[in-house]
């Protein structure tokens, strides 16, 4: 089965459609920030709208779950006082499963951009890397140590 590579189209739209009404403020921010980058790659087609909205929704879910994990840790205490995996890890991992192929479909991975012939200058920050690896707002502590210090 041949893998689909995004194709550049010099006649691609230059304006992003309005985000869905059900998007919250965080999703709208991601929609516009990432949408501008996708439009610049000239691969947007009107038929991409639903897939792009799914990507944005999953990126928001990933970001939200990652923040919960950063705040609470990978391991949390259950009602029975036992250490268990934080349920937010399940949400984060499910979102990533949906995100990975969509990033490639929209030319938002280095390999997808290479297949399209798009080069990002070395001094330009990769938009997806920036999104997935935000600057930490709290000092890093391993999850178990973090929880042992909190309880």
mmCIF file of C-alpha atoms in Angstrom, residues 26-120:
data_model
loop_
_atom_site.group_PDB
_atom_site.id
_atom_site.type_symbol
_atom_site.label_atom_id
_atom_site.label_comp_id
_atom_site.label_asym_id
_atom_site.label_seq_id
_atom_site.Cartn_x
_atom_site.Cartn_y
_atom_site.Cartn_z
ATOM 1 C CA UNK A 26 -8.037 26.809 23.517
ATOM 2 C CA UNK A 27 -9.071 24.857 20.447
ATOM 3 C CA UNK A 28 -9.707 28.074 18.500
ATOM 4 C CA UNK A 29 -6.194 29.298 19.394
ATOM 5 C CA UNK A 30 -4.630 26.039 18.143
ATOM 6 C CA UNK A 31 -6.859 26.111 15.043
ATOM 7 C CA UNK A 32 -5.649 29.573 14.035
ATOM 8 C CA UNK A 33 -1.983 29.115 15.043
ATOM 9 C CA UNK A 34 -1.603 25.796 13.235
ATOM 10 C CA UNK A 35 -3.934 26.750 10.376
ATOM 11 C CA UNK A 36 -1.699 29.657 9.390
ATOM 12 C CA UNK A 37 1.244 27.254 9.173
ATOM 13 C CA UNK A 38 -0.714 24.747 7.069
ATOM 14 C CA UNK A 39 -1.871 27.502 4.703
ATOM 15 C CA UNK A 40 1.737 28.665 4.307
ATOM 16 C CA UNK A 41 2.706 25.155 3.144
ATOM 17 C CA UNK A 42 0.078 25.499 0.365
ATOM 18 C CA UNK A 43 -1.431 22.055 0.931
ATOM 19 C CA UNK A 44 -4.828 23.112 2.289
ATOM 20 C CA UNK A 45 -7.920 22.002 0.394
ATOM 21 C CA UNK A 46 -11.523 22.696 1.381
ATOM 22 C CA UNK A 47 -12.018 18.947 1.843
ATOM 23 C CA UNK A 48 -9.370 19.025 4.617
ATOM 24 C CA UNK A 49 -11.583 20.973 7.019
ATOM 25 C CA UNK A 50 -13.015 18.023 8.984
ATOM 26 C CA UNK A 51 -9.657 16.237 9.246
ATOM 27 C CA UNK A 52 -7.982 19.458 10.378
ATOM 28 C CA UNK A 53 -10.661 19.956 13.043
ATOM 29 C CA UNK A 54 -10.046 16.394 14.276
ATOM 30 C CA UNK A 55 -6.315 17.169 14.440
ATOM 31 C CA UNK A 56 -6.944 20.349 16.415
ATOM 32 C CA UNK A 57 -9.361 18.606 18.790
ATOM 33 C CA UNK A 58 -6.811 15.860 19.478
ATOM 34 C CA UNK A 59 -3.951 18.341 19.899
ATOM 35 C CA UNK A 60 -6.046 20.169 22.490
ATOM 36 C CA UNK A 61 -6.843 16.880 24.241
ATOM 37 C CA UNK A 62 -3.160 15.918 24.190
ATOM 38 C CA UNK A 63 -2.144 19.290 25.597
ATOM 39 C CA UNK A 64 -4.813 19.175 28.314
ATOM 40 C CA UNK A 65 -3.919 15.622 29.366
ATOM 41 C CA UNK A 66 -0.203 16.465 29.356
ATOM 42 C CA UNK A 67 -0.842 19.405 31.683
ATOM 43 C CA UNK A 68 -2.822 17.196 34.058
ATOM 44 C CA UNK A 69 0.028 14.676 34.065
ATOM 45 C CA UNK A 70 2.565 17.456 34.675
ATOM 46 C CA UNK A 71 0.498 18.740 37.605
ATOM 47 C CA UNK A 72 -0.447 15.388 39.154
ATOM 48 C CA UNK A 73 2.279 13.026 37.920
ATOM 49 C CA UNK A 74 2.181 9.821 35.916
ATOM 50 C CA UNK A 75 1.391 7.876 39.064
ATOM 51 C CA UNK A 76 -1.368 8.967 41.426
ATOM 52 C CA UNK A 77 -2.862 7.547 44.603
ATOM 53 C CA UNK A 78 -6.102 5.613 44.149
ATOM 54 C CA UNK A 79 -9.018 5.683 46.581
ATOM 55 C CA UNK A 80 -7.532 2.488 48.045
ATOM 56 C CA UNK A 81 -4.281 4.421 48.631
ATOM 57 C CA UNK A 82 -2.375 2.415 46.012
ATOM 58 C CA UNK A 83 -0.212 3.940 43.291
ATOM 59 C CA UNK A 84 -1.933 3.724 39.875
ATOM 60 C CA UNK A 85 -1.329 5.165 36.443
ATOM 61 C CA UNK A 86 -2.944 8.553 35.987
ATOM 62 C CA UNK A 87 -6.018 8.150 33.702
ATOM 63 C CA UNK A 88 -4.852 11.253 31.811
ATOM 64 C CA UNK A 89 -2.047 9.111 30.333
ATOM 65 C CA UNK A 90 -4.690 7.033 28.539
ATOM 66 C CA UNK A 91 -6.253 10.175 27.063
ATOM 67 C CA UNK A 92 -2.842 11.586 26.079
ATOM 68 C CA UNK A 93 -1.803 8.324 24.386
ATOM 69 C CA UNK A 94 -5.139 7.977 22.543
ATOM 70 C CA UNK A 95 -4.842 11.552 21.279
ATOM 71 C CA UNK A 96 -1.290 10.905 20.073
ATOM 72 C CA UNK A 97 -2.481 7.836 18.145
ATOM 73 C CA UNK A 98 -4.871 10.132 16.264
ATOM 74 C CA UNK A 99 -2.429 13.036 15.941
ATOM 75 C CA UNK A 100 0.581 11.271 14.405
ATOM 76 C CA UNK A 101 -0.915 10.372 11.005
ATOM 77 C CA UNK A 102 -2.754 13.691 10.744
ATOM 78 C CA UNK A 103 0.445 15.672 11.314
ATOM 79 C CA UNK A 104 2.008 13.888 8.357
ATOM 80 C CA UNK A 105 -1.104 14.384 6.229
ATOM 81 C CA UNK A 106 -0.860 18.147 6.744
ATOM 82 C CA UNK A 107 2.900 18.341 6.152
ATOM 83 C CA UNK A 108 3.621 19.078 9.802
ATOM 84 C CA UNK A 109 6.394 16.523 10.294
ATOM 85 C CA UNK A 110 9.943 16.864 8.981
ATOM 86 C CA UNK A 111 9.582 13.762 6.786
ATOM 87 C CA UNK A 112 6.295 14.982 5.287
ATOM 88 C CA UNK A 113 7.835 18.385 4.536
ATOM 89 C CA UNK A 114 10.868 16.708 2.982
ATOM 90 C CA UNK A 115 8.564 14.674 0.717
ATOM 91 C CA UNK A 116 6.945 17.955 -0.346
ATOM 92 C CA UNK A 117 10.288 19.703 -0.853
ATOM 93 C CA UNK A 118 9.645 22.215 1.961
ATOM 94 C CA UNK A 119 12.695 23.286 3.947
ATOM 95 C CA UNK A 120 12.423 25.101 7.262
#
